[in-house]
CSV table of C-alpha atoms and ligand atoms in Angstrom, one decimal:
chain,number,residue,atom,x,y,z
A,1,MET,CA,-13.6,2.9,16.3
A,2,ARG,CA,-11.2,4.9,18.4
A,3,LEU,CA,-8.7,7.5,17.0
A,4,LEU,CA,-5.5,8.0,19.1
A,5,ASP,CA,-3.5,11.1,18.3
A,6,PRO,CA,0.1,11.2,19.8
A,7,ALA,CA,0.3,14.9,19.0
A,8,HIS,CA,-2.5,15.6,21.4
A,9,GLU,CA,-2.7,12.6,23.8
A,10,PRO,CA,0.5,12.0,25.7
A,11,ASP,CA,-0.4,8.3,26.4
A,12,ALA,CA,-1.6,7.5,22.8
A,13,ILE,CA,1.5,5.3,22.1
A,14,ALA,CA,1.1,3.4,25.4
A,15,LEU,CA,-2.6,2.9,24.8
A,16,ALA,CA,-1.9,1.7,21.3
A,17,ALA,CA,0.8,-0.7,22.4
A,18,ASP,CA,-1.5,-2.1,25.2
A,19,ARG,CA,-4.2,-2.6,22.6
A,20,LEU,CA,-1.8,-4.7,20.4
A,21,ALA,CA,-0.4,-6.6,23.4
A,22,GLN,CA,-4.0,-7.6,24.3
A,23,GLY,CA,-4.4,-9.0,20.8
A,24,GLY,CA,-6.5,-6.2,19.4
A,25,LEU,CA,-6.5,-4.5,16.0
A,26,LEU,CA,-4.7,-1.1,15.5
A,27,ALA,CA,-4.1,0.8,12.3
A,28,LEU,CA,-0.7,2.5,12.4
A,29,PRO,CA,1.1,5.0,10.3
A,30,THR,CA,4.2,4.1,8.4
A,31,GLU,CA,6.3,6.2,5.9
A,32,THR,CA,4.7,4.2,3.0
A,33,VAL,CA,1.0,3.6,3.8
A,34,TYR,CA,-1.1,2.9,6.9
A,35,GLY,CA,-1.0,-0.7,8.1
A,36,LEU,CA,-3.7,-2.7,9.9
A,37,GLY,CA,-1.7,-4.2,12.7
A,38,ALA,CA,-2.0,-7.0,15.2
A,39,ARG,CA,0.8,-8.7,17.3
A,40,ALA,CA,2.6,-11.0,14.9
A,41,ASP,CA,3.3,-13.7,17.5
A,42,ASP,CA,-0.4,-14.4,18.2
A,43,ASP,CA,-2.2,-16.3,15.5
A,44,ALA,CA,-5.7,-15.4,17.0
A,45,ALA,CA,-4.8,-11.7,16.9
A,46,VAL,CA,-3.6,-12.0,13.3
A,47,ALA,CA,-6.8,-13.8,12.3
A,48,ARG,CA,-8.6,-10.6,13.2
A,49,ILE,CA,-6.7,-8.8,10.5
A,50,PHE,CA,-7.8,-11.3,7.8
A,51,ALA,CA,-11.4,-11.1,9.0
A,52,ALA,CA,-11.4,-7.2,9.1
A,53,LYS,CA,-9.8,-6.9,5.6
A,54,GLY,CA,-11.8,-9.7,4.0
A,55,ARG,CA,-8.4,-11.0,2.9
A,56,PRO,CA,-7.8,-14.8,2.1
A,57,ALA,CA,-6.0,-16.4,5.0
A,58,ASP,CA,-3.2,-17.8,2.8
A,59,HIS,CA,-2.1,-14.4,1.7
A,60,PRO,CA,1.0,-13.6,3.8
A,61,LEU,CA,1.3,-10.3,5.8
A,62,ILE,CA,4.4,-8.2,6.4
A,63,VAL,CA,5.8,-8.3,10.0
A,64,HIS,CA,7.1,-4.9,11.2
A,65,VAL,CA,10.0,-5.0,13.6
A,66,PRO,CA,11.9,-2.3,15.6
A,67,ASN,CA,15.3,-3.3,14.2
A,68,ALA,CA,17.3,-6.0,12.4
A,69,GLU,CA,18.1,-7.8,15.6
A,70,ALA,CA,14.3,-8.2,16.4
A,71,ALA,CA,13.8,-9.6,12.9
A,72,LEU,CA,16.0,-12.6,13.8
A,73,SER,CA,13.4,-14.0,16.1
A,74,PHE,CA,11.1,-14.6,13.1
A,75,VAL,CA,13.7,-16.3,10.8
A,76,ALA,CA,15.2,-19.7,10.2
A,77,ALA,CA,18.0,-18.1,8.2
A,78,PHE,CA,18.9,-14.6,7.2
A,79,PRO,CA,20.5,-14.9,3.7
A,80,PRO,CA,23.6,-12.7,3.2
A,81,VAL,CA,21.8,-10.7,0.4
A,82,ALA,CA,18.9,-9.9,2.8
A,83,ARG,CA,21.4,-8.8,5.4
A,84,ARG,CA,23.1,-6.4,3.0
A,85,LEU,CA,19.8,-4.9,1.9
A,86,VAL,CA,18.6,-4.5,5.5
A,87,ASP,CA,21.8,-2.9,6.6
A,88,ALA,CA,21.5,-0.4,3.7
A,89,PHE,CA,17.8,0.4,3.8
A,90,TRP,CA,16.4,-0.2,7.3
A,91,PRO,CA,14.7,1.7,8.8
A,92,GLY,CA,12.9,2.4,5.5
A,93,PRO,CA,10.5,1.3,2.7
A,94,LEU,CA,12.0,-2.2,2.1
A,95,THR,CA,10.5,-5.6,2.9
A,96,VAL,CA,12.6,-8.7,2.6
A,97,ILE,CA,11.1,-12.2,2.3
A,98,VAL,CA,13.3,-14.8,4.1
A,99,PRO,CA,12.9,-18.3,5.5
A,100,ARG,CA,10.5,-18.3,8.5
A,101,HIS,CA,11.3,-19.8,11.9
A,102,PRO,CA,9.1,-22.8,11.9
A,103,ARG,CA,7.5,-22.2,15.3
A,104,VAL,CA,6.8,-18.4,14.9
A,105,ALA,CA,4.2,-16.3,13.2
A,106,ARG,CA,2.5,-19.1,11.1
A,107,ALA,CA,-0.7,-17.1,10.7
A,108,ALA,CA,1.1,-13.9,9.8
A,109,ALA,CA,3.0,-15.7,7.1
A,110,GLY,CA,-0.3,-17.1,5.7
A,111,GLY,CA,1.0,-20.6,6.5
A,112,HIS,CA,4.0,-20.1,4.1
A,113,ASP,CA,7.5,-21.2,5.2
A,114,THR,CA,8.9,-17.8,4.4
A,115,ILE,CA,8.1,-14.4,6.1
A,116,GLY,CA,8.1,-10.8,5.0
A,117,LEU,CA,9.9,-8.4,7.4
A,118,ARG,CA,10.2,-4.6,7.4
A,119,CYS,CA,11.5,-2.0,9.8
A,120,PRO,CA,9.5,1.2,9.1
A,121,ASP,CA,10.9,4.7,9.3
A,122,HIS,CA,8.1,6.8,10.8
A,123,PRO,CA,8.5,8.3,14.2
A,124,VAL,CA,5.1,7.1,15.4
A,125,ALA,CA,5.6,3.6,14.1
A,126,ARG,CA,9.1,3.5,15.7
A,127,ALA,CA,7.8,4.7,19.1
A,128,LEU,CA,5.0,2.1,18.9
A,129,LEU,CA,7.4,-0.8,18.0
A,130,GLN,CA,9.6,0.2,20.9
A,131,ALA,CA,6.6,0.3,23.3
A,132,CYS,CA,5.5,-3.1,22.0
A,133,ALA,CA,9.0,-4.5,22.6
A,134,GLU,CA,8.7,-3.3,26.2
A,135,ARG,CA,5.5,-5.4,26.4
A,136,ASP,CA,7.2,-8.5,24.9
A,137,VAL,CA,5.4,-8.1,21.6
A,138,LEU,CA,8.0,-9.3,19.0
A,139,GLY,CA,6.6,-7.6,16.0
A,140,ILE,CA,3.5,-6.1,14.4
A,141,ALA,CA,1.9,-8.0,11.5
A,142,ALA,CA,0.3,-5.4,9.2
A,143,PRO,CA,-0.9,-5.4,5.7
A,144,SER,CA,-2.1,-2.1,4.2
A,145,ALA,CA,-5.1,-0.9,6.2
A,146,ASN,CA,-7.6,-1.1,3.3
A,147,ARG,CA,-10.2,-3.7,2.5
A,148,PHE,CA,-9.0,-6.5,0.2
A,149,GLY,CA,-8.2,-5.3,-3.3
A,150,ARG,CA,-8.9,-1.6,-2.6
A,151,ILE,CA,-6.6,1.4,-2.6
A,152,SER,CA,-4.1,1.6,0.3
A,153,PRO,CA,-4.7,4.4,2.9
A,154,THR,CA,-2.1,7.2,3.1
A,155,ARG,CA,-3.9,9.2,5.8
A,156,ALA,CA,-5.7,8.3,9.0
A,157,VAL,CA,-9.0,9.5,7.5
A,158,HIS,CA,-8.7,7.0,4.7
A,159,VAL,CA,-8.5,4.2,7.3
A,160,VAL,CA,-11.6,5.6,9.0
A,161,GLU,CA,-13.4,5.5,5.7
A,162,GLU,CA,-12.4,1.8,5.2
A,163,PHE,CA,-13.4,0.5,8.6
A,164,GLN,CA,-15.8,2.9,10.3
A,165,ASP,CA,-18.9,0.7,9.7
A,166,GLN,CA,-17.0,-2.3,11.2
A,167,GLY,CA,-18.6,-3.7,14.3
A,168,PRO,CA,-20.5,-1.8,17.0
A,169,ALA,CA,-18.8,1.2,18.7
A,170,GLY,CA,-16.8,0.2,21.8
A,171,ALA,CA,-16.9,-3.5,20.8
A,172,GLY,CA,-14.1,-6.0,21.4
A,173,LEU,CA,-10.7,-6.6,19.9
A,174,ASP,CA,-12.1,-6.9,16.4
A,175,GLU,CA,-12.8,-3.2,16.4
A,176,VAL,CA,-10.2,-1.2,14.5
A,177,TRP,CA,-8.5,1.5,16.5
A,178,VAL,CA,-6.5,4.1,14.5
A,179,LEU,CA,-3.2,5.7,15.5
A,180,GLU,CA,-2.8,9.2,13.8
A,181,GLY,CA,0.5,9.9,12.1
A,182,GLY,CA,-0.3,12.4,9.4
A,183,ALA,CA,0.1,11.9,5.7
A,184,CYS,CA,2.5,9.1,4.7
A,185,GLU,CA,5.6,10.5,3.2
A,186,VAL,CA,6.4,7.9,0.5
A,187,GLY,CA,2.7,7.2,-0.3
A,188,ILE,CA,3.1,3.8,-2.1
A,189,GLU,CA,3.8,0.5,-0.4
A,190,SER,CA,7.3,-0.8,0.4
A,191,THR,CA,9.6,-2.4,-2.2
A,192,ILE,CA,9.5,-6.2,-1.7
A,193,VAL,CA,12.6,-8.3,-2.4
A,194,ASP,CA,12.3,-12.1,-2.1
A,195,CYS,CA,15.6,-13.4,-0.6
A,196,SER,CA,14.4,-16.9,0.0
A,197,ARG,CA,14.9,-18.5,-3.4
A,198,GLY,CA,18.7,-18.5,-3.7
A,199,HIS,CA,18.6,-15.5,-6.1
A,200,PRO,CA,16.9,-12.2,-5.1
A,201,VAL,CA,13.7,-11.3,-6.9
A,202,LEU,CA,11.9,-8.0,-6.8
A,203,LEU,CA,8.2,-8.7,-6.1
A,204,ARG,CA,7.0,-5.2,-5.9
A,205,PRO,CA,8.8,-1.9,-6.8
A,206,GLY,CA,8.4,1.1,-4.5
A,207,ARG,CA,10.4,4.2,-3.6
A,208,LEU,CA,13.5,2.0,-3.8
A,209,THR,CA,14.1,1.1,-7.5
A,210,LEU,CA,15.5,-2.0,-9.0
A,211,ALA,CA,18.9,-0.3,-9.7
A,212,GLU,CA,19.2,0.8,-6.0
A,213,ILE,CA,18.4,-2.7,-4.8
A,214,GLU,CA,20.9,-4.3,-7.3
A,215,ALA,CA,23.7,-1.9,-6.3
A,216,VAL,CA,23.5,-3.1,-2.7
A,217,ALA,CA,22.6,-6.7,-3.5
A,218,GLY,CA,25.8,-7.0,-5.5
A,219,GLU,CA,24.1,-9.5,-7.9
A,220,PRO,CA,21.4,-9.3,-10.5
A,221,VAL,CA,17.9,-9.0,-9.2
A,222,ALA,CA,15.1,-10.5,-11.2
A,223,TRP,CA,11.8,-8.6,-11.4
A,224,SER,CA,8.4,-10.2,-12.0
A,225,ARG,CA,6.6,-7.3,-13.6
A,226,PRO,CA,2.8,-6.9,-13.7
A,227,GLU,CA,3.0,-6.7,-17.5
A,228,ALA,CA,4.6,-10.2,-17.5
A,229,PRO,CA,4.0,-11.9,-14.2
A,230,ASP,CA,6.4,-14.6,-13.1
A,231,PRO,CA,4.4,-17.9,-12.9
A,232,ALA,CA,6.9,-19.1,-10.2
A,233,ALA,CA,6.2,-16.1,-7.9
A,234,PRO,CA,4.3,-17.0,-4.7
A,235,LYS,CA,0.7,-16.0,-4.5
A,236,ALA,CA,0.7,-12.7,-2.8
A,237,SER,CA,-2.0,-10.0,-2.8
A,238,GLY,CA,0.3,-7.2,-3.7
A,239,THR,CA,1.5,-9.3,-6.7
A,240,LEU,CA,-2.0,-10.2,-7.9
A,241,VAL,CA,-2.2,-8.5,-11.3
A,242,SER,CA,-5.6,-6.9,-10.4
A,243,HIS,CA,-5.1,-5.0,-7.1
A,244,TYR,CA,-5.1,-1.5,-5.6
A,245,ALA,CA,-8.3,-0.7,-7.4
A,246,PRO,CA,-10.6,2.3,-7.0
A,247,ARG,CA,-14.4,1.7,-7.4
A,248,ALA,CA,-14.4,3.4,-10.8
A,249,ARG,CA,-12.9,1.6,-13.8
A,250,LEU,CA,-9.4,2.9,-14.3
A,251,ARG,CA,-7.7,3.0,-17.7
A,252,LEU,CA,-4.1,4.1,-18.6
A,253,MET,CA,-3.3,5.9,-21.8
A,254,PRO,CA,-0.7,8.2,-23.4
A,255,ASP,CA,-1.7,11.8,-23.3
A,256,ALA,CA,-2.4,12.0,-27.1
A,257,GLN,CA,-4.8,9.1,-26.8
A,258,LEU,CA,-6.4,10.6,-23.7
A,259,ALA,CA,-7.0,13.8,-25.5
A,260,ALA,CA,-8.5,12.0,-28.5
A,261,ALA,CA,-10.8,9.9,-26.2
A,262,LEU,CA,-12.0,13.1,-24.5
A,263,ASP,CA,-12.7,14.6,-28.0
A,264,VAL,CA,-15.0,11.7,-28.7
A,265,ILE,CA,-16.7,11.4,-25.3
A,266,GLU,CA,-17.3,15.1,-24.4
A,267,PRO,CA,-20.0,15.7,-27.0
A,268,GLU,CA,-21.8,12.5,-25.8
A,269,LEU,CA,-21.7,13.7,-22.2
A,270,THR,CA,-23.1,17.1,-23.3
A,271,ALA,CA,-26.0,15.3,-24.9
A,272,ALA,CA,-26.5,13.2,-21.8
A,273,HIS,CA,-26.4,16.2,-19.6
A,274,ILE,CA,-29.2,17.9,-21.6
A,275,THR,CA,-31.5,14.9,-21.1
A,276,THR,CA,-30.6,14.1,-17.4
A,277,ALA,CA,-30.9,16.9,-14.9
A,278,ALA,CA,-28.4,17.3,-12.0
A,279,MET,CA,-26.0,14.7,-13.3
A,280,GLY,CA,-22.5,14.8,-11.8
A,281,PRO,CA,-19.2,14.3,-13.6
A,282,ARG,CA,-18.9,10.9,-15.3
A,283,ILE,CA,-15.2,10.7,-16.1
A,284,GLY,CA,-12.2,11.5,-13.9
A,285,VAL,CA,-8.9,12.5,-15.6
A,286,TYR,CA,-5.5,12.2,-13.9
A,287,SER,CA,-2.8,13.7,-16.1
A,288,ARG,CA,0.4,15.7,-15.9
A,289,SER,CA,0.2,17.8,-19.0
A,290,LEU,CA,-3.2,17.7,-20.6
A,291,TRP,CA,-5.4,20.2,-18.7
A,292,ALA,CA,-3.7,23.4,-19.4
A,293,HIS,CA,-4.7,23.1,-23.1
A,294,ARG,CA,-8.4,22.0,-22.7
A,295,PRO,CA,-11.5,23.9,-21.8
A,296,GLN,CA,-13.4,22.6,-18.8
A,297,HIS,CA,-16.3,20.2,-19.4
A,298,LYS,CA,-18.8,19.6,-16.7
A,299,GLY,CA,-19.0,15.9,-17.4
A,300,VAL,CA,-15.3,15.6,-16.7
A,301,VAL,CA,-13.4,16.2,-13.5
A,302,HIS,CA,-9.6,16.7,-13.7
A,303,LEU,CA,-6.8,16.3,-11.1
A,304,SER,CA,-3.2,17.0,-11.9
A,305,MET,CA,-0.6,14.2,-11.6
A,306,PRO,CA,2.6,15.7,-10.1
A,307,GLY,CA,5.4,16.0,-12.5
A,308,ASP,CA,8.1,14.3,-10.3
A,309,ALA,CA,8.0,10.7,-9.3
A,310,ALA,CA,8.4,11.1,-5.5
A,311,THR,CA,5.5,13.7,-5.3
A,312,ALA,CA,3.4,11.6,-7.6
A,313,ALA,CA,3.8,8.5,-5.3
A,314,HIS,CA,3.1,10.7,-2.3
A,315,ASP,CA,-0.2,11.9,-3.8
A,316,LEU,CA,-1.3,8.9,-5.9
A,317,PHE,CA,-3.7,7.1,-3.6
A,318,ALA,CA,-5.2,10.2,-2.0
A,319,ASP,CA,-5.8,11.6,-5.5
A,320,LEU,CA,-7.4,8.3,-6.7
A,321,ARG,CA,-9.7,8.3,-3.6
A,322,GLU,CA,-10.6,11.9,-4.3
A,323,LEU,CA,-11.6,11.1,-8.0
A,324,ASP,CA,-13.5,8.0,-6.9
A,325,ALA,CA,-15.4,10.1,-4.3
A,326,THR,CA,-16.8,12.3,-7.1
A,327,GLY,CA,-18.9,9.3,-8.2
A,328,VAL,CA,-17.3,9.1,-11.7
A,329,GLU,CA,-17.6,5.8,-13.6
A,330,LEU,CA,-14.3,6.0,-15.3
A,331,ILE,CA,-10.9,7.3,-14.3
A,332,TRP,CA,-8.6,7.9,-17.3
A,333,VAL,CA,-4.9,8.2,-16.3
A,334,GLU,CA,-2.1,9.5,-18.4
A,335,THR,CA,0.7,6.8,-18.6
A,336,PRO,CA,3.6,7.8,-16.3
A,337,PRO,CA,7.0,8.5,-17.9
A,338,ASP,CA,9.0,5.5,-18.9
A,339,ASP,CA,11.7,6.1,-16.3
A,340,ALA,CA,12.8,3.9,-13.4
A,341,THR,CA,12.0,6.4,-10.8
A,342,TRP,CA,8.3,6.0,-11.9
A,343,ASP,CA,8.4,2.2,-11.6
A,344,GLY,CA,6.4,2.1,-8.3
A,345,VAL,CA,3.7,4.5,-9.5
A,346,ARG,CA,3.4,2.7,-12.9
A,347,ASP,CA,3.2,-0.7,-11.1
A,348,ARG,CA,0.3,0.5,-8.9
A,349,LEU,CA,-1.6,2.1,-11.9
A,350,LEU,CA,-1.1,-1.0,-14.1
A,351,ARG,CA,-2.6,-3.2,-11.3
A,352,ALA,CA,-5.5,-0.8,-10.7
A,353,ALA,CA,-6.2,-0.8,-14.5
A,354,ALA,CA,-6.2,-4.6,-14.6
A,355,SER,CA,-9.3,-4.8,-12.3
B,401,LIG,O1,4.7,-0.6,2.8
B,401,LIG,C1,4.2,-1.6,3.1
B,401,LIG,O2,4.7,-2.7,2.7
B,401,LIG,C2,2.8,-1.7,3.8
B,401,LIG,C3,3.1,-1.1,5.2
B,401,LIG,C4,1.9,-1.2,6.1
B,401,LIG,O3,4.2,-1.7,5.8
B,401,LIG,N1,2.3,-3.0,3.9
B,401,LIG,C5,1.8,-3.6,2.9
B,401,LIG,O4,1.2,-4.8,3.2
B,401,LIG,O5,1.7,-3.1,1.8
B,401,LIG,P1,0.3,-5.7,2.2
B,401,LIG,O6,-0.2,-6.9,2.9
B,401,LIG,O7,-0.7,-4.8,1.6
B,401,LIG,O8,1.3,-6.2,1.2
B,401,LIG,C6,2.2,-7.1,1.6
B,401,LIG,C7,2.8,-7.8,0.4
B,401,LIG,C8,1.8,-8.7,-0.2
B,401,LIG,O9,2.0,-8.7,-1.6
B,401,LIG,C9,2.2,-10.0,0.4
B,401,LIG,O10,1.7,-11.1,-0.3
B,401,LIG,C10,3.7,-9.9,0.3
B,401,LIG,O11,3.9,-8.6,0.9
B,401,LIG,N2,4.3,-10.9,1.2
B,401,LIG,C11,4.4,-10.9,2.6
B,401,LIG,N3,5.0,-12.0,3.0
B,401,LIG,C12,5.3,-12.7,1.9
B,401,LIG,C13,5.9,-14.0,1.7
B,401,LIG,N4,6.3,-14.7,2.7
B,401,LIG,N5,6.1,-14.4,0.4
B,401,LIG,C14,5.7,-13.6,-0.6
B,401,LIG,N6,5.1,-12.4,-0.5
B,401,LIG,C15,4.9,-12.0,0.8
B,402,LIG,MG1,-2.2,-4.1,0.4
């Protein structure tokens, strides 16, 4: 594994672009989460992503492009609604699914006849995409840089945790290199809108909400929610009900229920601690309101969920990783507010709780 840091190495971007041009794997920062990238126009390079992640090869990846014009080389058609969305939200945390050009990026699209495209808004990602274009790399296929079904990485160190035991040091193109870009600003994956079915469908909410998408689309946008999955939706990892899971079992509950559950379990944990020496915490709690009113219990570790949706999204995956790392068996999370700005966070928590 090699870590490249553009803040300290002037040639980091060039080395990263060379790596991709050669067909190698490179984890890159975006404003949403880190992606595990390979050149999208090379099926052998893309196959390395599926192998490294342990992801089924028919699950399509998102292709990252430097601008809307570059997106055109991947498409058979760019539906007007996709054009409106792209014009409004690129560069930014929006992925559009459109009909794929039949001769391009078959592996990146998981063999599907549609393709997911996104133009990220992160200075390092943009510099990298530009350097790739100069090397005739059309786009970077990149799913989130985590192993299949796990929490997406929002910092370079998370990517290192996911892949550091992968392959011998200094090995070939299968080895994951990581491009440093700091903590991801948005923190949850892009909003995905399928524009390939004649009417737009929201496949995954993110920073951009359904209302914001609808305002630009100029027509109603259907949403296949994790609570009620659309049976017609294409199979896609981010839309699998069980996904984005920490190792510990995660449960969502309203704050009153969470408090009641702790009232029941804490005496049990006290009893267990008396009989088992040196036992760590067993339950992690992630709540906005609860902790101010409760005495600490050594069987329970608490992290505060931020009170506003944007900060909660920014912190979510890092906080779940932190709770997971304490070795707890259960993570109890207070249900997010029932407000559209929380749709992305709620969606990720519902999926994590379904595992
Ligand atoms: O913010 C993001 O979207 C991040 C960063 C790295 O850009 N990427 C990301 O990729 O979250 P991934 O693979 O973890 O999620 C991509 C989602 C999956 O649900 C995938 O199935 C869906 O996009 N997707 C991609 N192409 C598709 C297609 N042709 N049809 C339906 N879903 C598609
Ligand atoms: Mg993912």
